[in-house]
Short mmCIF file of C-alpha atoms and ligand atoms in Angstrom, two decimals:
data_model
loop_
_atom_site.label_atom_id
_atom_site.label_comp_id
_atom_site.label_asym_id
_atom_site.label_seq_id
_atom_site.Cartn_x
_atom_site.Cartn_y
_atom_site.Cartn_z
CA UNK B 25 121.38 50.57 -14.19
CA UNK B 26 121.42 47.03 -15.96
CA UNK B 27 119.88 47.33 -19.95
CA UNK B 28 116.18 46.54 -19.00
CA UNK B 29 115.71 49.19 -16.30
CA UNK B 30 117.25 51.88 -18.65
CA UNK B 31 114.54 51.26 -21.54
CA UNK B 32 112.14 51.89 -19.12
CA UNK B 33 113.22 55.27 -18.12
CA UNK B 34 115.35 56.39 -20.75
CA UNK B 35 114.48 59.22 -23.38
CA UNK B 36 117.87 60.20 -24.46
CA UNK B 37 121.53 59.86 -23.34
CA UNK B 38 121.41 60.98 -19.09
CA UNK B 39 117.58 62.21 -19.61
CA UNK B 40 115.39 59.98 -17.89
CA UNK B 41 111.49 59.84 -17.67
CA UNK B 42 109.76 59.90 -13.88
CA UNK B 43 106.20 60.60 -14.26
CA UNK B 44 103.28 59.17 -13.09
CA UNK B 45 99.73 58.37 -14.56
CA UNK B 46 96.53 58.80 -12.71
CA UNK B 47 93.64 56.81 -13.91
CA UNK B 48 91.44 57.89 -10.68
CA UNK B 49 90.45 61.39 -11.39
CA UNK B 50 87.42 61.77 -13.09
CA UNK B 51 87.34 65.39 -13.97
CA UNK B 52 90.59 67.03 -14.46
CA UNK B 53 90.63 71.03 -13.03
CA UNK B 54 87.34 69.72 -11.22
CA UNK B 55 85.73 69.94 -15.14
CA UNK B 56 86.97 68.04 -18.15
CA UNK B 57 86.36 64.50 -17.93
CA UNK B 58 89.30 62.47 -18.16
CA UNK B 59 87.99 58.78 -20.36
CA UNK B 60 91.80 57.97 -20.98
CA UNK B 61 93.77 59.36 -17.65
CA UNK B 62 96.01 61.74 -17.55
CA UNK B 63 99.49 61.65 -16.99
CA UNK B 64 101.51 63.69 -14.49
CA UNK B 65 105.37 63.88 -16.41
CA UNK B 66 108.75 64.88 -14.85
CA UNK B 67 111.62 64.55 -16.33
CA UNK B 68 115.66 63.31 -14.31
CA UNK B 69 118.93 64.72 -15.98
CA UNK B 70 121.55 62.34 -14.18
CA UNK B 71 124.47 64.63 -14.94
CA UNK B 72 127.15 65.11 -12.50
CA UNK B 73 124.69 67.49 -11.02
CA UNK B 74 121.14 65.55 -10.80
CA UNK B 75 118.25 67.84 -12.22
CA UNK B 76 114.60 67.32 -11.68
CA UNK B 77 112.52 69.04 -13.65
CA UNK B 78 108.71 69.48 -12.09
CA UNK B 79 107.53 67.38 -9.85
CA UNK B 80 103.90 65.05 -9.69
CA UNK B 81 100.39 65.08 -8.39
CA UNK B 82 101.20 65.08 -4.70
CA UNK B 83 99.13 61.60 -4.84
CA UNK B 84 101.57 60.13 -6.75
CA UNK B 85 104.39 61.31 -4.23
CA UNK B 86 105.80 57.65 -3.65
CA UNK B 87 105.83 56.67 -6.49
CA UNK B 88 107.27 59.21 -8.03
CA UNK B 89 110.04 59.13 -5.61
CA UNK B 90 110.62 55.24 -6.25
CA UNK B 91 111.15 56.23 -10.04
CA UNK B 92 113.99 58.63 -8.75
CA UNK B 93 115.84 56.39 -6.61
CA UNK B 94 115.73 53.67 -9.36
CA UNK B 95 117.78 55.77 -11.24
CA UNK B 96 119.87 58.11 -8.60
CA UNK B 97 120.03 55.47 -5.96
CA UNK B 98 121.04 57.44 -2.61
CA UNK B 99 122.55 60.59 -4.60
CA UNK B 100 121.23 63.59 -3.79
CA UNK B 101 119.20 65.75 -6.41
CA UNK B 102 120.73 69.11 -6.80
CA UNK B 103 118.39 70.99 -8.74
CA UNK B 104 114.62 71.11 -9.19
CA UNK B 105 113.70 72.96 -12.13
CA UNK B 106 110.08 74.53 -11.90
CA UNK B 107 108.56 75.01 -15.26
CA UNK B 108 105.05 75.37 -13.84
CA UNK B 109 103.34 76.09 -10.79
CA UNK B 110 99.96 74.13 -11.10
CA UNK B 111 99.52 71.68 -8.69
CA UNK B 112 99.04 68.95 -10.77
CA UNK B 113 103.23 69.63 -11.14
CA UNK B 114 104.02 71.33 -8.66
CA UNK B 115 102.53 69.38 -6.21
CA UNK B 116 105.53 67.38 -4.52
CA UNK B 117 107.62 70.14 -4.04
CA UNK B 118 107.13 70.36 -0.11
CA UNK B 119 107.79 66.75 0.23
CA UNK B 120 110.89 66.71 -2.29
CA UNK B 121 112.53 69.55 -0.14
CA UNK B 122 111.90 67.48 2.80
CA UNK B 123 113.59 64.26 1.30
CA UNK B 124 116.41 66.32 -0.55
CA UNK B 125 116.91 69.48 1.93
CA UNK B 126 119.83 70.77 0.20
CA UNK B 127 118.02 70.88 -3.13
CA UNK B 128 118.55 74.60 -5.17
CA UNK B 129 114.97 75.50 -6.47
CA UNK B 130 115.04 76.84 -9.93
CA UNK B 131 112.45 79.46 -10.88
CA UNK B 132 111.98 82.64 -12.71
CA UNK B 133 110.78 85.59 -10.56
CA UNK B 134 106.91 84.80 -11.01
CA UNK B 135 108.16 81.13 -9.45
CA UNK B 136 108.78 81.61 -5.91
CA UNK B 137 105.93 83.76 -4.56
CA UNK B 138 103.76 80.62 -5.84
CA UNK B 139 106.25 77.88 -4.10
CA UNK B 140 105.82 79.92 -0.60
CA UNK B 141 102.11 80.58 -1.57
CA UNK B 142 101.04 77.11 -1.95
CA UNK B 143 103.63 74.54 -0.04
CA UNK B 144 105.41 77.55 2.62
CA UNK B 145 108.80 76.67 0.98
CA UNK B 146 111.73 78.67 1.15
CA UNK B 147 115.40 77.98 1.25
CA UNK B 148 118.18 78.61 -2.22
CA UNK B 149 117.08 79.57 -5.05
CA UNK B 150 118.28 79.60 -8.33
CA UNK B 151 116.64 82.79 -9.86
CA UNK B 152 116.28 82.32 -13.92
CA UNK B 153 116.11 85.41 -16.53
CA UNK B 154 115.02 84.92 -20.04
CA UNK B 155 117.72 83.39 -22.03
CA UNK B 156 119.48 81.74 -18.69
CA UNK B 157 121.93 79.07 -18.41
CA UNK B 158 122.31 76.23 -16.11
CA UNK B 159 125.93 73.93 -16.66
CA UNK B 160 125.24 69.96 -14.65
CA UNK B 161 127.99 68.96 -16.16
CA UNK B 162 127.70 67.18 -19.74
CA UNK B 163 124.18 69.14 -20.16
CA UNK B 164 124.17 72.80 -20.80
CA UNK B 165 120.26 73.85 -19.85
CA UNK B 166 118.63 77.17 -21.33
CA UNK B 167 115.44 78.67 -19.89
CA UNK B 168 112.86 80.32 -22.30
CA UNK B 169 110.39 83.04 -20.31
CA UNK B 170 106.68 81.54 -21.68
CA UNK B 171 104.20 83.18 -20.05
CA UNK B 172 100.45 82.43 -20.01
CA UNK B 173 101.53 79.02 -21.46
CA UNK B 174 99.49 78.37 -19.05
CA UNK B 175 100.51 80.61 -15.99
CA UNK B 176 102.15 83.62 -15.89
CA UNK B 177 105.10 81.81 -14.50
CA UNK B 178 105.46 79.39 -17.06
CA UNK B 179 108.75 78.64 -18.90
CA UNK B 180 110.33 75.69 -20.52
CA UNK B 181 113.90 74.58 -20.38
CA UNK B 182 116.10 73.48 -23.30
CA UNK B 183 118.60 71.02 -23.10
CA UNK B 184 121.07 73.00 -25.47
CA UNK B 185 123.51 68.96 -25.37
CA UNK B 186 120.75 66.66 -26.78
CA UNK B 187 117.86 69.23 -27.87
CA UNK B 188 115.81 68.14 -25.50
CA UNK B 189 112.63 70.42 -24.80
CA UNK B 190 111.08 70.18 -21.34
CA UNK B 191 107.77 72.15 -22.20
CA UNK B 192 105.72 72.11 -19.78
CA UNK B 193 102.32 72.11 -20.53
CA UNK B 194 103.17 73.44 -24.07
CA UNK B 195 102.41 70.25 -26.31
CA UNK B 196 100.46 68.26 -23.63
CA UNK B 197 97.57 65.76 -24.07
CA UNK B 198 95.26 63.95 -21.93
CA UNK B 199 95.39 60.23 -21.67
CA UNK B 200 97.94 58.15 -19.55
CA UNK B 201 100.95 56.62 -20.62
CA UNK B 202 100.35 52.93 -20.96
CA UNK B 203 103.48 51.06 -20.74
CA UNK B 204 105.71 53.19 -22.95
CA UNK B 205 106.02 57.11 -23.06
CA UNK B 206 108.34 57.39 -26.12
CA UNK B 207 105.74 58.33 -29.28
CA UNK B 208 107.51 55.45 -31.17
CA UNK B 209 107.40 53.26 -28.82
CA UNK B 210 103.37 53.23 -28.47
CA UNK B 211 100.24 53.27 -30.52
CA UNK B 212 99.66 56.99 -30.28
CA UNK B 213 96.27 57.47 -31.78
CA UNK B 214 94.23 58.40 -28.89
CA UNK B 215 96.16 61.10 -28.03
CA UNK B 216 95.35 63.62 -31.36
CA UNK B 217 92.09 63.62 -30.44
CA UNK B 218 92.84 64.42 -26.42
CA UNK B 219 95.73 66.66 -27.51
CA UNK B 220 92.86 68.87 -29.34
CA UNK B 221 90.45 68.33 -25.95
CA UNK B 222 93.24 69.60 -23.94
CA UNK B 223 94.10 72.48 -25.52
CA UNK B 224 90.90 73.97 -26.17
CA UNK B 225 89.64 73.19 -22.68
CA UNK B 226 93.02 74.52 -20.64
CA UNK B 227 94.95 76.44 -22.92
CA UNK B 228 92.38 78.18 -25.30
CA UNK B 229 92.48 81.09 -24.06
CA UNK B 230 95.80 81.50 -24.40
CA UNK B 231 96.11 81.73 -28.14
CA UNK B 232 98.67 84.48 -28.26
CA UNK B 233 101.19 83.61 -25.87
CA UNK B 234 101.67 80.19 -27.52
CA UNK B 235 102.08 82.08 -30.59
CA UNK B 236 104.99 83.94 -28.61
CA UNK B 237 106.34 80.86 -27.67
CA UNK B 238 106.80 79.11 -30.38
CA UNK B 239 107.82 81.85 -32.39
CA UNK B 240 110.76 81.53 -29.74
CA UNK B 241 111.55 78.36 -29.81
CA UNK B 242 111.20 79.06 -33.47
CA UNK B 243 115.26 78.23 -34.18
CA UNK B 244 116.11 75.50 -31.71
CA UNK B 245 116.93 72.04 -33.23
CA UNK B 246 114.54 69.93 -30.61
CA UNK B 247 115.05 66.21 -30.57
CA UNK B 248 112.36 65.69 -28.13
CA UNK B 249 109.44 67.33 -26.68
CA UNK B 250 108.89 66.56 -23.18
CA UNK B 251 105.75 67.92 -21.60
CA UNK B 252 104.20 67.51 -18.62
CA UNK B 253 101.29 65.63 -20.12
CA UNK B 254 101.32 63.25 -22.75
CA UNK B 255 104.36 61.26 -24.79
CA UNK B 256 107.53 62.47 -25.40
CA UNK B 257 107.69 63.37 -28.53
CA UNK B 258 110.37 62.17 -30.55
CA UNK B 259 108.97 61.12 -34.06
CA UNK B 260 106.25 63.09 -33.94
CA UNK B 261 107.63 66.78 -33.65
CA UNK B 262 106.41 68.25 -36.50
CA UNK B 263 102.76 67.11 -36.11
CA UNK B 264 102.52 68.04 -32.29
CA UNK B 265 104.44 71.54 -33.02
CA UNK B 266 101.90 71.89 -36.19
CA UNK B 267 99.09 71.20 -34.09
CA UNK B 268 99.55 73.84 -31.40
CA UNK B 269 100.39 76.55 -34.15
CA UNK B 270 96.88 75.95 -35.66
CA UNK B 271 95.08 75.96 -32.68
CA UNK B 272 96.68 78.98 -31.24
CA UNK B 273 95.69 81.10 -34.46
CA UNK B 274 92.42 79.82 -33.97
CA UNK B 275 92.65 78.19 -37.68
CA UNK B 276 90.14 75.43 -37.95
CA UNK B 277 88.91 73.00 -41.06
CA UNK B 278 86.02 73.23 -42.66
CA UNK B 279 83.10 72.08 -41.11
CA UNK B 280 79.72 73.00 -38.94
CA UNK B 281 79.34 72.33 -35.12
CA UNK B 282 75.65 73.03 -34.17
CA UNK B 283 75.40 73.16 -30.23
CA UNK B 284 71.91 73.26 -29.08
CA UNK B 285 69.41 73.16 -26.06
CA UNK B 286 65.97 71.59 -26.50
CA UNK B 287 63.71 70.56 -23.48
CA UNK B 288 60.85 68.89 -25.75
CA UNK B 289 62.42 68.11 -28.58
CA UNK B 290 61.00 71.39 -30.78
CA UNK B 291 64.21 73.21 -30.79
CA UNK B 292 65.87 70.38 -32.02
CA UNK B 293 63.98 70.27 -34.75
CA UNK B 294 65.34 73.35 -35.53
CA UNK B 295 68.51 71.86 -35.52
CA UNK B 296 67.84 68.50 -37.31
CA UNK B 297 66.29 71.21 -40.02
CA UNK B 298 69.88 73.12 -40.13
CA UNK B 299 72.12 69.76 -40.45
CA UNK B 300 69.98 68.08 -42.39
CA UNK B 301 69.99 71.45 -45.00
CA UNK B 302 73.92 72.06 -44.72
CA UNK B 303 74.02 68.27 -45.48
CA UNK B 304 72.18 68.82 -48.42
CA UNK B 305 74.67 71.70 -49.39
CA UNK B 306 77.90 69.48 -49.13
CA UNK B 307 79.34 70.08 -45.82
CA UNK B 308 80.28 66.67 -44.62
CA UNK B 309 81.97 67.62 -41.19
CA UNK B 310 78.52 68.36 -38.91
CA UNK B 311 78.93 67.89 -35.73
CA UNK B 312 75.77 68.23 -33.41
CA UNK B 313 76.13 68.34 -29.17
CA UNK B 314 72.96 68.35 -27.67
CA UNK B 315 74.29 70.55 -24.29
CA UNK B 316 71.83 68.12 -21.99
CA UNK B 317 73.51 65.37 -23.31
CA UNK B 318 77.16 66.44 -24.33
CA UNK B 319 80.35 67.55 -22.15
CA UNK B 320 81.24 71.10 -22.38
CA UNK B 321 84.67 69.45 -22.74
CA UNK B 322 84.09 68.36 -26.07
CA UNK B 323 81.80 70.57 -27.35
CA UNK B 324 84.91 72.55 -27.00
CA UNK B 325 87.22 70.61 -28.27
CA UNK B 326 84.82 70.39 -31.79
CA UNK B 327 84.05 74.38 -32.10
CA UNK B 328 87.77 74.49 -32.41
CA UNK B 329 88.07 72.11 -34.46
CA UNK B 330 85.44 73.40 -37.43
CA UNK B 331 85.01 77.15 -39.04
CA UNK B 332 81.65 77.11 -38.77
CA UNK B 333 79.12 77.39 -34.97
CA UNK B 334 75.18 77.64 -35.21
CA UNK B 335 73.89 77.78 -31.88
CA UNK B 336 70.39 76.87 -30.83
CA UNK B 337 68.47 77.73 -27.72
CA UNK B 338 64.98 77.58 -26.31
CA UNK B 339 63.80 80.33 -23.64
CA UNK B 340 64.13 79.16 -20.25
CA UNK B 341 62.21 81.23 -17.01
CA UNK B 342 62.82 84.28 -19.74
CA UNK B 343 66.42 83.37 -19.72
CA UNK B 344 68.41 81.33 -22.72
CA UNK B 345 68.36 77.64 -21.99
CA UNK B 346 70.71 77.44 -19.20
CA UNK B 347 72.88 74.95 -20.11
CA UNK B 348 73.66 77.25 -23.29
CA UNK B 349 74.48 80.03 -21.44
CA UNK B 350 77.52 77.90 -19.99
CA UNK B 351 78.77 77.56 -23.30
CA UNK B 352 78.58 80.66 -24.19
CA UNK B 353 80.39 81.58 -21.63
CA UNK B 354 83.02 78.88 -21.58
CA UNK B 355 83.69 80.33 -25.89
CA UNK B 356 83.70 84.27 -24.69
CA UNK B 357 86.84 83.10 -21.89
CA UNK B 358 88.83 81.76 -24.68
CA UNK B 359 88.80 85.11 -26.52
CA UNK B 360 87.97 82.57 -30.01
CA UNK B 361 88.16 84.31 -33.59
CA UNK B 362 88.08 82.88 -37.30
CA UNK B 363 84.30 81.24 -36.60
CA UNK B 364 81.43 81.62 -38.79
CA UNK B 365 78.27 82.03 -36.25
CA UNK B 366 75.18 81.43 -36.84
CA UNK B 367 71.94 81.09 -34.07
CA UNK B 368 68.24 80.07 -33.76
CA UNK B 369 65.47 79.91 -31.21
CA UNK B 370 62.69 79.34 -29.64
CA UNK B 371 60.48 80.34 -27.03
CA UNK B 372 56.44 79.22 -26.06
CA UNK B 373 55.25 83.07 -24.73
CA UNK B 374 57.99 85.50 -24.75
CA UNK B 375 60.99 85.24 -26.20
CA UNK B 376 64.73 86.06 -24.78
CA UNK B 377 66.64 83.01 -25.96
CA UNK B 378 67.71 84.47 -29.21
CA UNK B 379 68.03 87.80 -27.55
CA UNK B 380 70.55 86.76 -25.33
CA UNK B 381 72.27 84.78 -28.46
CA UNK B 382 72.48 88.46 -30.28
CA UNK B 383 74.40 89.96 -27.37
CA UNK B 384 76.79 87.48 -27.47
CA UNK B 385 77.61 87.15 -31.43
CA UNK B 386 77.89 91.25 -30.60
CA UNK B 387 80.82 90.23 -27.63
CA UNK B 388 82.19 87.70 -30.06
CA UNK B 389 85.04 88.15 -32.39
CA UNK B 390 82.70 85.55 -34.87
CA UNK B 391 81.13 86.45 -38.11
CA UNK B 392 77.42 86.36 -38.39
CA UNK B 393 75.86 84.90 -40.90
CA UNK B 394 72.48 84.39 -42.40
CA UNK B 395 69.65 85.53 -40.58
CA UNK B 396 68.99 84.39 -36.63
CA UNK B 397 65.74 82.18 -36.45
CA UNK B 398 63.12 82.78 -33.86
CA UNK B 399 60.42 80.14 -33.47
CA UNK B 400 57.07 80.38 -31.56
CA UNK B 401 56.37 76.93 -30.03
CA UNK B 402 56.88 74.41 -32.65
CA UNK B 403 57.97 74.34 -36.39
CA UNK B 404 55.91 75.73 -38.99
CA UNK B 405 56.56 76.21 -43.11
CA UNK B 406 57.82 79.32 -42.51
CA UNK B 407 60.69 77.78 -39.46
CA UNK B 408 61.80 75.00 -42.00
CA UNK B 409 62.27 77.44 -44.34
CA UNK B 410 63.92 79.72 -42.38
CA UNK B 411 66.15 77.36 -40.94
CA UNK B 412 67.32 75.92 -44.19
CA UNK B 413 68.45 79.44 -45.28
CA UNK B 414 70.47 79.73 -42.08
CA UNK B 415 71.76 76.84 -43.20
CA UNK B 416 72.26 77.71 -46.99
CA UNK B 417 74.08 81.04 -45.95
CA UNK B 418 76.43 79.17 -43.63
CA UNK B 419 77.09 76.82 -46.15
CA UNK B 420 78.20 79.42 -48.99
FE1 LIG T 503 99.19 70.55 -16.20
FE2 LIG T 503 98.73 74.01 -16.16
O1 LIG T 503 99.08 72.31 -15.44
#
C-alpha cells in the first residue's frame, strides 16, 4: 500500500480502519433521530492471519468490501471476530461467508445461535471463553466476556501487541466520520454531545454491566479505543473512558430538566412558573422539553445529563398527557437512580395526570421532592405559589 492509501486506513501498525458511514437513516433503532449520521465501524488486522473484526450495515456491503480489498488485495480473510450481534454490525456476515467461504467465525457461546438465527450461517467456528487468546501472527488478541454492553453476547477484543481495544459498542457515538476517524485527526466536538445521546438512548439501561466492564478492562494499557460507532480514540481515552463511567453510575451535574405536556398553553405556565423560580434560586443549567415539540431522544439524553427532573402533565381522556406517559416509560426501562423528582399538573374536570405521575415517582428509584402541584384549569395565586415552592425545594 503506497503512503497515501495507508493514512487513510491506518490506526496503528497492521490495524486498519474499514467502516462505513450512513447519512440516509433518519431514525436509528427505528427511534433516535440521527442529525449527524452514524457510522457503522470495523476494524482489519493484516497479520499473517487477516482478522476482521464485525462487519457493516448490510447496505453498506460493497463498500465495505472495497475498503478490504484495498488493503488485503486477493488474500483471503481468516478470521471474523464477532463482538456484537446487532444488525447494524452484524449485518454482512452472510455475504462475507459467501465471498470468503473458508473464513473461521469467532464468537463466544451467546454468538452463534444469533449468526444461524438471523443470516442461517454455519460452518467453523472459533468458540471464545472469557480471558481467550487468538495468535495472527505479530498480534496476540484477548477476548473480554461484556455482557449487556449492549447484548448478552457482547464482548470486546484486546489487541494485547499495540493495546488496541476493539469495543464494540462500549464508547460509541452517533455522528459519521467525515473524512478522518482518528480523534486527532478531526474536529471532534460534535461527538460529546451525541456520545451522551447515544448512551442514554441505547445503552441506559445498562448501567451495571458497563460498570462490570470497565472495571475489567480496568488494568489494560489501551492505546486506542475502537468502537463500532464513533472515532477511534486515541488522544482522547481518558475523556471517552470518564464519560461512560459517569453515565453508567447514573452521576449527573447539577442542574434541572423540566419535561412537560401542555395542550393550551396552561400547563406550561406551570412550568414557565417552576424555571422561572429555580432561576431565581441560582440554578443556571434549566433545561425545558416541551414533549409535543421535543425528541424523546434528547429529552433523554438531558435527564441524564442534570440531578434534578420536574415533570409536568395535563389530564388527557382521564389519562396523563400521552406524550408524557412515553417518557415515563422510556426513564422506568433504563432502571435511572441519583435524580431529584419533582411533578405538577393539571386537569379541567377530573384529575388523573398527577395521579399517574405519583405511581411512577413510587416505581422510580428518584427522590421526591417538594410537594406535587395539582391545578384546576388555569393558574391562580395559590398555583404560582405553589409552583415556586416546588421550585424552591428542588432548588435547596
Ligand atoms: Fe451498534 Fe448494539 O449495535
Amino acid at each position: 500500500m503506497d503512503t497515501n492509501m495507508q493514512q487513510k486506513t491506518t490506526i496503528k501498525g497492521k490495524v486498519h480502519y474499514v467502516g462505513v458511514n450512513d447519512r440516509n437513516k433518519q431514525l436509528f433503532e427505528g427511534m433516535w433521530p440521527l442529525p449527524y449520521g452514524v457510522s457503522y465501524n470495523s476494524y482489519l488486522i493484516d497479520d499473517e492471519l487477516v482478522a476482521l473484526v464485525d462487519t457493516v450495515d448490510v447496505c453498506y456491503f460493497e463498500i465495505f468490501l472495497r475498503k478490504i480489498k484495498n488493503i488485503i488485495g486477493d488474500r483471503p480473510i481468516n478470521y471474523l471476530i464477532i463482538n456484537h450481534m446487532e444488525p447494524d454490525h452484524s449485518g454482512s456476515i452472510r455475504l462475507i461467508k459467501q465471498h470468503y467461504p473458508d473464513i473461521v467465525i469467532v464468537g463466544n457461546k451467546q454468538t452463534f445461535g444469533m449468526i444461524e438465527g438471523f443470516y442461517g450461517v454455519t460452518g467453523e467456528q472459533y468458540l471464545v471463553k472469557d480471558g481467550d487468546y487468538l495468535a495472527l501472527g505479530h498480534h496476540k488478541l484477548k477476548f473480554y466476556l461484556t455482557p449487556m454492553v449492549h447484548w448478552p453476547e457482547t464482548m470486546m477484543t484486546y489487541d494485547e501487541t499495540d493495546g488496541v481495544l476493539f469495543s464494540g459498542d462500549g464508547f460509541g457515538c452517533f455522528g459519521t466520520l467525515d473524512g478522518g476517524f482518528i480523534d486527532s485527526r478531526m474536529n471532534i466536538d460534535k461527538y460529546w454531545d451525541e456520545m451522551v445521546r447515544y448512551y442514554s438512548n441505547i445503552v441506559g439501561k445498562y448501567g451495571s454491566p458497563v460498570q462490570k466492564a470497565l472495571e475489567k478492562l480496568a488494568g489494560l494499557h489501551i492505546s486506542a479505543i475502537c468502537s463500532t460507532h464513533g472515532p477511534v480514540w486515541m488522544e482522547n481515552i481518558e475523556r471517552v473512558v470518564g464519560i461512560y463511567d459517569k453515565l453508567s453510575r447514573y452521576d449527573a451535574d447539577e442542574g434541572v430538566v423540566i419535561v412537560y405536556g401542555s395542550m393550551y398553553g396552561n400547563t406550561e405556565q406551570m412550568a414557565e412558573t417552576i424555571a422561572s423560580e429555580l432561576s431565581a434560586c441560582g440554578i443556571k443549567n434549566i433545561v425545558m422539553h416541551n414533549v409535543s415539540k421535543s425528541n424523546p431522544s434528547y429529552i433523554l439524553m438531558d435527564i441524564f445529563k442534570y440531578k434534578g427532573l420536574i415533570i409536568g402533565s395535563p389530564t388527557y381522556s382521564n389519562q396523563i398527557f400521552p406524550e408524557v406517559e412515553a417518557i415515563l416509560s422510556k426513564i422506568l426501562v433504563r432502571d435511572m437512580k441519583g435524580r431529584y423528582l419533582g411533578y405538577f399538573g393539571s386537569f379541567c374536570w377530573a384529575g388523573a395526570a398527577v395521579k399517574r405521575m405519583a405511581e411512577f415517582a413510587e416505581k422510580s428509584k428518584f427522590e421526591l421532592i417538594g410537594d406535587p402541584v395539582e391545578m384546576k384549569q388555569s393558574m391562580k395565586d395559590i398555583t404560582y405559589t405553589q409552583c415556586e415552592n416546588l421550585a424552591k425545594a428542588m432548588a435547596d
